[in-house]
Amino acid sequence: MQNSKTTEAKIATERSPVVAIMGHIDHGKSTLLSYIRKSKEPLNEAGGITQHISAYEVEHTTKEGKTQSITFIDTPGHEAFSGIRKRGASVADVAVLVVSAEDGVKPQTIEALHSIRDSHTPFIVAINKIDKEGADINKTKQSLAENEVYLEGWGGDIPVVALSAKTGEGVPDLLDMIILVAELENLTGDRNVLASGIVIESNRDTKKGITATCIIKNGTIEKGMYITSGTAIAPVRIMENYLGKQIDKASFSNPIRIIGWDELPVVGDHFDVYDNREKAREAVEAQKEKLANKKSNDHGNIYSEGVLMLPILVKADTGSSLEAVINQIKKLDTETVKPQVISSGIGTITENDIRLATGTLKAIVIGFSVKVDSPAKNLAERNEIEIKTFDIIYKMTEWLEEVIKTKTPKVQKEETTGRAKILKIFSKTKDKQILGGRVENGKIALGAQVKITRRDADIGEGKIRELQQQKSSTDEVREGSEFGAMIVSNIEIAPGDH
């Protein structure tokens, strides 16, 4: 069977916790993780925003002298990465909700909290930035209570630790609390079964090929085995730990990177390990058949008349970024313009992408943290295909919102400002008619468009070219007053018309 080694007995042993660091943008999640890793090197962030899931392994010795390994997942804070963040909570055994002592609860704090609760993950609140001048721990606790987060000592049982990710004050207490919460969860694993877990990141490297970062939730993986995720498969030849060092074997709670997949695994999908190629291929074929059946029953998107489809081709640097960009594009639907991702992928924007974008409806090509090769640029210029690249997701959103505004059809709105009865026709020259009338209600104005009615039936339209009241030119005539006017219209107006 896939999930057991028949030569060894199943033995459940304690396993290390997988911990998701979650919270609002700029509340110090990455700084906290950097301190925990005892690293002075800044994490790779664009615009100060973590845009990928990353996993790191650390060891901590508690006050009681117990040494425990902890795997940390750093999840993006920007709202566009909610899908990634939800996945971070679902793969984690314990979540840490980071809240700034300066700012209190913010929109992404609430969103992260929903993700944690939806996945039923036990969590700890870390009140960060207590070293700041504007820090107010009690006010932050009150802010959390107002959002139904009831902390220990504040009418609830949710553990809370006040800390400074910058100075390190309180960080050992947080690590102690993580280990305590993990012990209460009684986390176990079996080293004698074949590994399974979740893909938390994937990307395409021009030198290494397709790689995927995985968190092992149970079992063991060794070189020479085979790993599958969805329809993707890889022989386990090159396996790295979170530091990028090649390893021969890994077990539960370890973050690993597998290099050499035949296609890009979907971020968030489960992975399974097999001890031979045949079993792995059977699993992949079964998944392909399942997807084919689903596709045959999918009739696609149908757009109603009067709705403009805006085709978009997306390329991103990693699977999680790609998912976030596509999710953000989907949110930009309006009643009259529907952006639709016609193709998506990982890596550099190439000539083939531009060929795909050059269709009946020319697609916009969006790149996220990727480059555009020279042949693609040249072909795009020749075919007038627009390419835009971004490394901060909200900049992409702002730009695309403006594009949608320019594509939105302008709708004429008719508003009646007044009604007048025609009393006399003085002259007619081609389409110009001089007439006299009386305003029955509202007002009529110089330059206004007019609708001509006869016995309550519309017979045509015109425009007021000149307007007089008591033989003097005027800009408008109000209710109850008589006027003279030149109306430009192809319809012959008669006394009694309105």
CSV table of C-alpha atoms in Angstrom, one decimal:
chain,number,residue,atom,x,y,z
A,1,MET,CA,0.0,0.0,0.0
A,2,GLN,CA,1.1,3.6,-0.5
A,3,ASN,CA,0.9,4.6,3.1
A,4,SER,CA,2.7,1.8,4.9
A,5,LYS,CA,5.9,-0.1,5.0
A,6,THR,CA,4.9,-3.7,5.5
A,7,THR,CA,8.3,-4.7,6.8
A,8,GLU,CA,8.1,-2.4,9.8
A,9,ALA,CA,5.5,-2.0,12.6
A,10,LYS,CA,3.5,1.2,12.9
A,11,ILE,CA,4.8,3.2,15.9
A,12,ALA,CA,3.3,6.5,16.9
A,13,THR,CA,5.8,8.9,18.3
A,14,GLU,CA,5.7,12.6,19.4
A,15,ARG,CA,6.3,15.0,16.5
A,16,SER,CA,7.3,18.6,16.4
A,17,PRO,CA,4.7,21.3,15.8
A,18,VAL,CA,4.2,23.1,12.5
A,19,VAL,CA,3.5,26.7,13.3
A,20,ALA,CA,1.9,29.4,11.1
A,21,ILE,CA,2.9,33.0,11.8
A,22,MET,CA,-0.2,35.1,10.8
A,23,GLY,CA,-1.5,38.7,11.1
A,24,HIS,CA,-1.9,42.1,9.4
A,25,ILE,CA,0.7,43.6,7.1
A,26,ASP,CA,3.5,45.4,8.8
A,27,HIS,CA,2.7,44.0,12.3
A,28,GLY,CA,6.2,42.4,12.5
A,29,LYS,CA,5.6,38.7,11.4
A,30,SER,CA,8.8,38.5,9.3
A,31,THR,CA,10.9,40.4,11.9
A,32,LEU,CA,9.7,38.0,14.6
A,33,LEU,CA,10.6,35.0,12.4
A,34,SER,CA,14.0,36.6,11.6
A,35,TYR,CA,14.7,37.0,15.3
A,36,ILE,CA,13.6,33.4,16.1
A,37,ARG,CA,16.0,32.2,13.3
A,38,LYS,CA,18.7,34.4,14.9
A,39,SER,CA,19.4,35.7,11.5
A,40,LYS,CA,20.4,39.3,10.7
A,41,GLU,CA,19.7,38.8,7.0
A,42,PRO,CA,16.5,40.6,5.8
A,43,LEU,CA,13.9,38.3,4.3
A,44,ASN,CA,13.3,38.8,0.6
A,45,GLU,CA,10.2,41.1,0.5
A,46,ALA,CA,8.9,43.5,-2.2
A,47,GLY,CA,7.4,46.7,-0.9
A,48,GLY,CA,7.8,45.4,2.7
A,49,ILE,CA,5.3,42.6,2.0
A,50,THR,CA,6.0,38.9,2.4
A,51,GLN,CA,4.6,37.5,-0.9
A,52,HIS,CA,5.3,33.7,-0.6
A,53,ILE,CA,5.0,31.1,2.1
A,54,SER,CA,8.4,30.1,3.5
A,55,ALA,CA,9.1,27.4,6.0
A,56,TYR,CA,12.0,27.3,8.6
A,57,GLU,CA,13.0,24.9,11.2
A,58,VAL,CA,14.4,26.0,14.6
A,59,GLU,CA,15.3,24.3,17.9
A,60,HIS,CA,14.3,25.8,21.3
A,61,THR,CA,15.1,24.8,24.8
A,62,THR,CA,12.3,25.6,27.3
A,63,LYS,CA,12.7,26.9,30.8
A,64,GLU,CA,12.2,23.3,32.0
A,65,GLY,CA,15.1,22.1,29.9
A,66,LYS,CA,13.2,20.4,27.1
A,67,THR,CA,14.7,20.8,23.6
A,68,GLN,CA,12.1,20.8,20.9
A,69,SER,CA,12.3,21.4,17.1
A,70,ILE,CA,9.6,23.8,15.7
A,71,THR,CA,8.8,24.3,12.0
A,72,PHE,CA,7.6,27.8,11.2
A,73,ILE,CA,5.6,28.9,8.2
A,74,ASP,CA,5.7,32.6,7.4
A,75,THR,CA,2.4,33.6,5.7
A,76,PRO,CA,1.9,36.8,3.7
A,77,GLY,CA,-0.1,39.6,5.4
A,78,HIS,CA,-1.6,41.5,2.5
A,79,GLU,CA,-5.3,40.8,1.9
A,80,ALA,CA,-4.6,39.6,-1.7
A,81,PHE,CA,-2.8,36.6,-0.2
A,82,SER,CA,-5.8,35.4,1.8
A,83,GLY,CA,-5.9,32.1,-0.1
A,84,ILE,CA,-2.3,31.4,0.8
A,85,ARG,CA,-2.9,32.4,4.4
A,86,LYS,CA,-5.9,30.1,4.8
A,87,ARG,CA,-3.6,27.3,3.5
A,88,GLY,CA,-1.0,28.3,6.1
A,89,ALA,CA,-3.5,27.8,8.8
A,90,SER,CA,-4.8,24.5,7.4
A,91,VAL,CA,-1.3,23.0,7.3
A,92,ALA,CA,-0.3,24.2,10.7
A,93,ASP,CA,-0.7,22.5,14.1
A,94,VAL,CA,-0.5,25.8,16.0
A,95,ALA,CA,-1.0,29.4,14.7
A,96,VAL,CA,0.5,32.6,16.1
A,97,LEU,CA,-1.7,35.6,15.5
A,98,VAL,CA,0.7,38.7,15.6
A,99,VAL,CA,-1.0,41.9,16.6
A,100,SER,CA,0.8,45.3,16.8
A,101,ALA,CA,0.6,46.9,20.2
A,102,GLU,CA,0.6,50.3,18.4
A,103,ASP,CA,-2.2,49.5,15.9
A,104,GLY,CA,-4.4,46.8,17.5
A,105,VAL,CA,-6.8,44.8,15.3
A,106,LYS,CA,-6.7,45.5,11.6
A,107,PRO,CA,-8.6,44.1,8.6
A,108,GLN,CA,-6.1,41.4,7.8
A,109,THR,CA,-5.9,40.5,11.5
A,110,ILE,CA,-9.7,39.7,11.3
A,111,GLU,CA,-9.2,37.8,8.0
A,112,ALA,CA,-6.3,35.7,9.5
A,113,LEU,CA,-8.4,35.0,12.6
A,114,HIS,CA,-11.2,33.7,10.4
A,115,SER,CA,-8.7,31.4,8.6
A,116,ILE,CA,-7.5,30.1,11.9
A,117,ARG,CA,-11.0,29.5,13.3
A,118,ASP,CA,-12.2,27.9,10.1
A,119,SER,CA,-9.4,25.4,10.2
A,120,HIS,CA,-9.9,24.8,13.9
A,121,THR,CA,-6.3,25.4,14.6
A,122,PRO,CA,-5.3,26.2,18.2
A,123,PHE,CA,-3.6,29.6,18.4
A,124,ILE,CA,-1.6,32.0,20.5
A,125,VAL,CA,-1.8,35.8,20.3
A,126,ALA,CA,1.6,37.6,20.1
A,127,ILE,CA,1.3,41.3,21.0
A,128,ASN,CA,4.3,42.7,19.1
A,129,LYS,CA,6.1,46.1,19.1
A,130,ILE,CA,5.9,46.6,22.9
A,131,ASP,CA,9.2,48.5,22.6
A,132,LYS,CA,7.5,51.2,20.6
A,133,GLU,CA,6.6,54.6,22.2
A,134,GLY,CA,2.9,54.3,21.1
A,135,ALA,CA,2.5,50.7,22.4
A,136,ASP,CA,-0.6,50.1,24.6
A,137,ILE,CA,-0.9,46.4,25.5
A,138,ASN,CA,-4.2,46.8,27.4
A,139,LYS,CA,-5.8,48.8,24.6
A,140,THR,CA,-4.7,46.0,22.1
A,141,LYS,CA,-6.3,43.4,24.4
A,142,GLN,CA,-9.5,45.4,24.5
A,143,SER,CA,-9.4,45.7,20.7
A,144,LEU,CA,-9.1,41.9,20.5
A,145,ALA,CA,-12.0,41.4,23.0
A,146,GLU,CA,-14.2,43.6,20.9
A,147,ASN,CA,-13.5,41.2,18.0
A,148,GLU,CA,-14.4,38.1,20.2
A,149,VAL,CA,-10.8,37.1,20.9
A,150,TYR,CA,-10.9,36.5,24.6
A,151,LEU,CA,-7.4,36.2,26.1
A,152,GLU,CA,-6.3,34.6,29.3
A,153,GLY,CA,-6.9,37.2,32.1
A,154,TRP,CA,-9.5,38.9,29.9
A,155,GLY,CA,-12.4,36.5,30.3
A,156,GLY,CA,-11.1,33.8,28.0
A,157,ASP,CA,-8.5,31.0,27.6
A,158,ILE,CA,-6.5,32.1,24.5
A,159,PRO,CA,-2.8,32.3,25.5
A,160,VAL,CA,-1.2,35.7,25.0
A,161,VAL,CA,2.5,36.7,25.0
A,162,ALA,CA,3.7,40.4,24.8
A,163,LEU,CA,7.0,40.7,23.0
A,164,SER,CA,9.3,42.8,20.8
A,165,ALA,CA,10.4,41.1,17.6
A,166,LYS,CA,13.1,43.8,17.3
A,167,THR,CA,14.7,43.4,20.8
A,168,GLY,CA,13.7,39.8,21.4
A,169,GLU,CA,11.9,40.6,24.7
A,170,GLY,CA,9.3,38.0,25.3
A,171,VAL,CA,10.3,35.8,22.3
A,172,PRO,CA,11.5,32.9,24.5
A,173,ASP,CA,8.2,33.0,26.3
A,174,LEU,CA,6.4,32.7,23.0
A,175,LEU,CA,8.4,29.6,22.0
A,176,ASP,CA,7.7,28.0,25.4
A,177,MET,CA,4.0,28.7,24.9
A,178,ILE,CA,4.1,27.1,21.4
A,179,ILE,CA,5.7,23.9,22.8
A,180,LEU,CA,3.1,23.8,25.7
A,181,VAL,CA,0.2,24.2,23.3
A,182,ALA,CA,1.7,21.5,21.0
A,183,GLU,CA,2.0,19.1,24.0
A,184,LEU,CA,-1.7,19.7,24.8
A,185,GLU,CA,-2.6,18.8,21.2
A,186,ASN,CA,-0.7,15.4,21.6
A,187,LEU,CA,0.9,15.6,18.1
A,188,THR,CA,2.1,12.2,16.9
A,189,GLY,CA,3.5,10.7,13.7
A,190,ASP,CA,4.7,7.3,12.4
A,191,ARG,CA,8.2,7.2,10.9
A,192,ASN,CA,7.5,3.7,9.5
A,193,VAL,CA,4.9,4.8,6.9
A,194,LEU,CA,5.6,6.5,3.6
A,195,ALA,CA,5.5,10.3,3.9
A,196,SER,CA,2.5,12.5,3.1
A,197,GLY,CA,1.8,16.2,3.6
A,198,ILE,CA,1.1,19.4,1.8
A,199,VAL,CA,2.8,21.4,-0.9
A,200,ILE,CA,3.2,25.0,0.3
A,201,GLU,CA,5.2,26.5,-2.5
A,202,SER,CA,6.2,25.7,-6.1
A,203,ASN,CA,8.3,27.4,-8.7
A,204,ARG,CA,10.1,26.9,-12.0
A,205,ASP,CA,13.9,27.6,-11.8
A,206,THR,CA,15.7,28.0,-15.1
A,207,LYS,CA,18.7,26.0,-13.8
A,208,LYS,CA,17.2,23.5,-11.4
A,209,GLY,CA,13.8,22.9,-13.1
A,210,ILE,CA,10.5,22.6,-11.3
A,211,THR,CA,10.8,22.6,-7.5
A,212,ALA,CA,8.2,22.4,-4.7
A,213,THR,CA,8.5,23.1,-1.0
A,214,CYS,CA,6.6,20.6,1.1
A,215,ILE,CA,5.7,20.1,4.8
A,216,ILE,CA,5.7,16.5,5.9
A,217,LYS,CA,2.7,15.8,8.2
A,218,ASN,CA,3.4,12.1,8.6
A,219,GLY,CA,5.8,9.3,7.6
A,220,THR,CA,9.3,9.3,6.1
A,221,ILE,CA,10.7,10.1,2.6
A,222,GLU,CA,14.0,8.9,1.3
A,223,LYS,CA,16.1,9.2,-1.8
A,224,GLY,CA,15.0,6.7,-4.5
A,225,MET,CA,11.3,7.0,-3.7
A,226,TYR,CA,8.7,8.8,-5.8
A,227,ILE,CA,6.5,11.7,-4.8
A,228,THR,CA,3.2,12.8,-6.4
A,229,SER,CA,0.9,15.7,-6.0
A,230,GLY,CA,-2.2,15.9,-8.2
A,231,THR,CA,-1.0,15.1,-11.7
A,232,ALA,CA,2.6,16.0,-10.9
A,233,ILE,CA,5.3,13.4,-10.2
A,234,ALA,CA,9.0,13.5,-9.3
A,235,PRO,CA,11.6,10.9,-8.5
A,236,VAL,CA,13.2,11.8,-5.2
A,237,ARG,CA,16.8,12.3,-6.4
A,238,ILE,CA,17.4,15.9,-5.2
A,239,MET,CA,15.9,16.7,-1.8
A,240,GLU,CA,17.0,19.7,0.2
A,241,ASN,CA,16.2,20.9,3.7
A,242,TYR,CA,15.0,24.5,4.4
A,243,LEU,CA,18.7,25.7,4.3
A,244,GLY,CA,19.1,24.4,0.8
A,245,LYS,CA,21.4,21.6,1.9
A,246,GLN,CA,20.9,18.2,0.2
A,247,ILE,CA,19.6,15.5,2.4
A,248,ASP,CA,18.9,11.7,2.0
A,249,LYS,CA,16.0,11.3,4.4
A,250,ALA,CA,13.3,13.4,6.1
A,251,SER,CA,10.3,12.8,8.4
A,252,PHE,CA,7.3,14.4,9.8
A,253,SER,CA,7.2,18.2,10.5
A,254,ASN,CA,10.3,18.7,8.3
A,255,PRO,CA,10.1,21.3,5.5
A,256,ILE,CA,11.7,19.9,2.4
A,257,ARG,CA,12.3,21.0,-1.2
A,258,ILE,CA,12.0,18.4,-3.9
A,259,ILE,CA,13.6,19.2,-7.3
A,260,GLY,CA,12.7,17.5,-10.6
A,261,TRP,CA,8.9,17.5,-11.0
A,262,ASP,CA,7.5,16.8,-14.5
A,263,GLU,CA,5.0,19.7,-14.0
A,264,LEU,CA,4.2,22.4,-11.5
A,265,PRO,CA,2.4,21.0,-8.4
A,266,VAL,CA,-0.5,23.1,-7.2
A,267,VAL,CA,0.2,25.0,-4.1
A,268,GLY,CA,-2.1,23.6,-1.3
A,269,ASP,CA,-2.5,20.2,-2.8
A,270,HIS,CA,-1.6,17.1,-0.7
A,271,PHE,CA,1.4,15.0,-1.7
A,272,ASP,CA,2.0,11.3,-1.2
A,273,VAL,CA,5.2,9.2,-1.4
A,274,TYR,CA,5.5,5.8,-3.1
A,275,ASP,CA,8.3,3.3,-2.9
A,276,ASN,CA,8.2,2.5,-6.6
A,277,ARG,CA,7.5,4.2,-9.9
A,278,GLU,CA,4.5,2.0,-11.0
A,279,LYS,CA,2.4,2.9,-7.9
A,280,ALA,CA,3.2,6.6,-8.3
A,281,ARG,CA,2.2,6.6,-11.9
A,282,GLU,CA,-1.0,4.7,-11.2
A,283,ALA,CA,-1.9,7.5,-8.6
A,284,VAL,CA,-1.2,10.2,-11.2
A,285,GLU,CA,-3.2,8.5,-13.9
A,286,ALA,CA,-6.2,8.1,-11.6
A,287,GLN,CA,-6.0,11.8,-10.8
A,288,LYS,CA,-5.8,12.8,-14.5
A,289,GLU,CA,-8.9,10.7,-15.2
A,290,LYS,CA,-10.7,12.4,-12.3
A,291,LEU,CA,-9.9,15.8,-13.7
A,292,ALA,CA,-10.9,14.8,-17.2
A,293,ASN,CA,-14.3,13.8,-16.0
A,294,LYS,CA,-14.7,17.0,-14.1
A,295,LYS,CA,-13.7,19.1,-17.2
A,296,SER,CA,-16.2,17.3,-19.4
A,297,ASN,CA,-19.0,18.3,-17.1
A,298,ASP,CA,-17.7,22.0,-16.9
A,299,HIS,CA,-19.5,24.1,-19.5
A,300,GLY,CA,-17.3,27.1,-18.8
A,301,ASN,CA,-18.2,30.8,-18.3
A,302,ILE,CA,-21.1,32.2,-20.2
A,303,TYR,CA,-21.2,36.0,-20.5
A,304,SER,CA,-24.5,37.7,-21.0
A,305,GLU,CA,-25.1,40.2,-23.8
A,306,GLY,CA,-23.6,43.6,-23.2
A,307,VAL,CA,-20.8,42.3,-21.0
A,308,LEU,CA,-17.2,42.9,-22.2
A,309,MET,CA,-14.7,40.1,-21.5
A,310,LEU,CA,-11.2,41.4,-20.7
A,311,PRO,CA,-8.8,38.5,-21.5
A,312,ILE,CA,-5.6,38.4,-19.3
A,313,LEU,CA,-2.6,36.2,-19.5
A,314,VAL,CA,-0.7,35.9,-16.1
A,315,LYS,CA,2.8,34.7,-15.4
A,316,ALA,CA,4.3,34.7,-11.8
A,317,ASP,CA,7.4,33.6,-10.1
A,318,THR,CA,5.8,31.0,-7.8
A,319,GLY,CA,2.6,29.0,-7.5
A,320,SER,CA,1.4,30.9,-4.4
A,321,SER,CA,2.0,34.2,-6.1
A,322,LEU,CA,0.1,33.0,-9.2
A,323,GLU,CA,-2.9,31.9,-7.1
A,324,ALA,CA,-3.0,35.3,-5.3
A,325,VAL,CA,-2.8,37.3,-8.5
A,326,ILE,CA,-5.6,35.2,-10.1
A,327,ASN,CA,-7.8,35.6,-7.0
A,328,GLN,CA,-7.2,39.3,-7.0
A,329,ILE,CA,-8.1,39.6,-10.7
A,330,LYS,CA,-11.4,37.7,-10.1
A,331,LYS,CA,-12.4,40.2,-7.5
A,332,LEU,CA,-12.3,43.0,-10.1
A,333,ASP,CA,-15.5,41.9,-12.0
A,334,THR,CA,-18.0,44.6,-12.7
A,335,GLU,CA,-21.5,44.5,-14.2
A,336,THR,CA,-20.2,45.4,-17.7
A,337,VAL,CA,-16.5,44.2,-17.7
A,338,LYS,CA,-15.4,40.7,-16.7
A,339,PRO,CA,-11.6,40.1,-16.5
A,340,GLN,CA,-10.9,36.5,-17.5
A,341,VAL,CA,-7.6,34.7,-17.1
A,342,ILE,CA,-7.2,32.8,-20.3
A,343,SER,CA,-3.8,31.4,-19.4
A,344,SER,CA,-1.4,31.3,-16.5
A,345,GLY,CA,1.9,29.9,-15.6
A,346,ILE,CA,5.2,30.2,-13.8
A,347,GLY,CA,8.4,31.8,-15.0
A,348,THR,CA,9.6,34.4,-17.6
A,349,ILE,CA,7.2,35.9,-20.1
A,350,THR,CA,8.2,34.3,-23.4
A,351,GLU,CA,7.4,34.6,-27.1
A,352,ASN,CA,4.9,31.7,-26.8
A,353,ASP,CA,3.0,33.7,-24.2
A,354,ILE,CA,2.7,36.6,-26.6
A,355,ARG,CA,1.5,34.3,-29.4
A,356,LEU,CA,-1.2,33.0,-27.1
A,357,ALA,CA,-2.2,36.5,-26.1
A,358,THR,CA,-2.6,37.5,-29.8
A,359,GLY,CA,-6.1,36.2,-30.5
A,360,THR,CA,-9.4,37.5,-31.6
A,361,LEU,CA,-9.5,39.6,-28.5
A,362,LYS,CA,-6.0,40.7,-27.7
A,363,ALA,CA,-5.1,39.8,-24.1
A,364,ILE,CA,-3.3,41.9,-21.6
A,365,VAL,CA,-0.1,40.2,-20.3
A,366,ILE,CA,0.6,40.6,-16.6
A,367,GLY,CA,3.9,39.5,-15.0
A,368,PHE,CA,4.4,39.2,-11.3
A,369,SER,CA,8.0,39.2,-10.1
A,370,VAL,CA,9.1,37.8,-13.5
A,371,LYS,CA,11.1,39.1,-16.4
A,372,VAL,CA,10.2,39.5,-20.1
A,373,ASP,CA,12.6,38.0,-22.6
A,374,SER,CA,13.6,40.1,-25.6
A,375,PRO,CA,11.8,38.0,-28.3
A,376,ALA,CA,8.6,38.4,-26.3
A,377,LYS,CA,9.1,42.2,-26.1
A,378,ASN,CA,9.6,42.5,-29.8
A,379,LEU,CA,6.6,40.3,-30.7
A,380,ALA,CA,4.4,42.2,-28.3
A,381,GLU,CA,5.4,45.6,-29.9
A,382,ARG,CA,4.7,44.2,-33.4
A,383,ASN,CA,1.3,42.9,-32.4
A,384,GLU,CA,0.4,45.8,-30.0
A,385,ILE,CA,0.1,43.5,-27.0
A,386,GLU,CA,0.4,45.3,-23.7
A,387,ILE,CA,2.8,43.8,-21.1
A,388,LYS,CA,2.8,45.1,-17.5
A,389,THR,CA,5.1,43.7,-14.8
A,390,PHE,CA,4.7,44.2,-11.0
A,391,ASP,CA,6.3,43.0,-7.8
A,392,ILE,CA,3.7,44.5,-5.4
A,393,ILE,CA,0.3,43.0,-5.8
A,394,TYR,CA,-1.8,46.1,-4.8
A,395,LYS,CA,0.1,48.1,-7.5
A,396,MET,CA,-1.2,45.6,-10.0
A,397,THR,CA,-4.7,45.8,-8.6
A,398,GLU,CA,-4.7,49.6,-8.9
A,399,TRP,CA,-3.5,49.5,-12.5
A,400,LEU,CA,-6.0,46.9,-13.5
A,401,GLU,CA,-8.9,48.8,-11.9
A,402,GLU,CA,-8.0,51.8,-14.1
A,403,VAL,CA,-7.9,49.6,-17.2
A,404,ILE,CA,-11.3,48.3,-16.4
A,405,LYS,CA,-12.6,51.8,-15.9
A,406,THR,CA,-11.4,52.8,-19.4
A,407,LYS,CA,-13.0,49.7,-20.9
A,408,THR,CA,-16.3,50.2,-19.2
A,409,PRO,CA,-19.0,51.3,-21.8
A,410,LYS,CA,-20.4,54.8,-21.2
A,411,VAL,CA,-24.1,54.6,-20.6
A,412,GLN,CA,-26.3,57.5,-21.6
A,413,LYS,CA,-28.8,58.4,-19.0
A,414,GLU,CA,-31.9,60.3,-20.0
A,415,GLU,CA,-33.3,62.9,-17.7
A,416,THR,CA,-36.4,65.0,-18.4
A,417,THR,CA,-35.8,68.7,-17.3
A,418,GLY,CA,-39.0,70.2,-18.6
A,419,ARG,CA,-42.0,70.0,-21.0
A,420,ALA,CA,-43.2,72.7,-23.5
A,421,LYS,CA,-46.1,73.0,-25.8
A,422,ILE,CA,-45.6,74.3,-29.4
A,423,LEU,CA,-48.0,77.2,-30.1
A,424,LYS,CA,-46.9,78.4,-33.5
A,425,ILE,CA,-44.4,77.7,-36.3
A,426,PHE,CA,-42.9,80.8,-37.8
A,427,SER,CA,-40.5,79.4,-40.5
A,428,LYS,CA,-38.7,76.3,-41.6
A,429,THR,CA,-35.4,76.1,-43.6
A,430,LYS,CA,-34.1,72.6,-44.1
A,431,ASP,CA,-33.7,71.1,-40.6
A,432,LYS,CA,-34.0,74.5,-38.8
A,433,GLN,CA,-37.4,75.5,-37.5
A,434,ILE,CA,-38.3,78.8,-35.8
A,435,LEU,CA,-41.3,78.3,-33.4
A,436,GLY,CA,-43.0,79.7,-30.4
A,437,GLY,CA,-44.2,77.8,-27.3
A,438,ARG,CA,-45.0,77.8,-23.6
A,439,VAL,CA,-43.2,75.9,-20.8
A,440,GLU,CA,-45.8,73.7,-19.1
A,441,ASN,CA,-43.5,72.4,-16.3
A,442,GLY,CA,-39.8,72.4,-15.4
A,443,LYS,CA,-37.6,74.4,-17.7
A,444,ILE,CA,-36.1,74.3,-21.1
A,445,ALA,CA,-32.5,75.3,-21.7
A,446,LEU,CA,-30.3,76.5,-24.6
A,447,GLY,CA,-28.3,73.5,-26.1
A,448,ALA,CA,-30.6,70.9,-24.6
A,449,GLN,CA,-31.6,67.8,-26.5
A,450,VAL,CA,-35.4,67.5,-27.0
A,451,LYS,CA,-37.8,64.7,-27.7
A,452,ILE,CA,-40.7,65.6,-29.9
A,453,THR,CA,-44.1,64.0,-29.1
A,454,ARG,CA,-47.4,64.2,-31.0
A,455,ARG,CA,-50.5,62.9,-29.2
A,456,ASP,CA,-48.3,61.3,-26.6
A,457,ALA,CA,-46.3,59.3,-29.2
A,458,ASP,CA,-42.6,60.0,-29.8
A,459,ILE,CA,-42.0,61.2,-33.4
A,460,GLY,CA,-38.4,62.3,-33.3
A,461,GLU,CA,-35.6,64.3,-31.6
A,462,GLY,CA,-33.9,67.6,-31.9
A,463,LYS,CA,-31.8,70.3,-30.3
A,464,ILE,CA,-32.4,73.8,-29.1
A,465,ARG,CA,-30.0,75.9,-31.1
A,466,GLU,CA,-31.3,79.4,-30.1
A,467,LEU,CA,-33.7,80.5,-27.3
A,468,GLN,CA,-35.5,83.8,-26.7
A,469,GLN,CA,-37.8,85.2,-24.1
A,470,GLN,CA,-39.6,88.5,-24.8
A,471,LYS,CA,-37.5,89.0,-27.9
A,472,SER,CA,-34.2,88.8,-25.9
A,473,SER,CA,-31.7,85.9,-26.0
A,474,THR,CA,-31.7,83.7,-22.9
A,475,ASP,CA,-30.1,80.5,-21.6
A,476,GLU,CA,-33.3,79.1,-20.1
A,477,VAL,CA,-37.0,79.6,-19.8
A,478,ARG,CA,-39.0,78.4,-16.8
A,479,GLU,CA,-42.5,77.0,-16.2
A,480,GLY,CA,-45.4,79.3,-17.3
A,481,SER,CA,-43.3,81.5,-19.6
A,482,GLU,CA,-43.6,81.8,-23.4
A,483,PHE,CA,-40.5,81.6,-25.6
A,484,GLY,CA,-39.2,81.6,-29.1
A,485,ALA,CA,-36.7,79.0,-30.3
A,486,MET,CA,-34.8,77.6,-33.2
A,487,ILE,CA,-35.0,73.8,-33.1
A,488,VAL,CA,-32.7,71.7,-35.3
A,489,SER,CA,-34.5,68.5,-36.2
A,490,ASN,CA,-35.3,66.4,-39.3
A,491,ILE,CA,-38.9,66.1,-38.0
A,492,GLU,CA,-41.4,68.7,-39.2
A,493,ILE,CA,-42.8,70.1,-36.0
A,494,ALA,CA,-46.5,71.3,-35.9
A,495,PRO,CA,-48.6,73.4,-33.4
A,496,GLY,CA,-49.9,71.2,-30.6
A,497,ASP,CA,-46.7,69.1,-30.5
A,498,HIS,CA,-44.7,68.9,-27.2
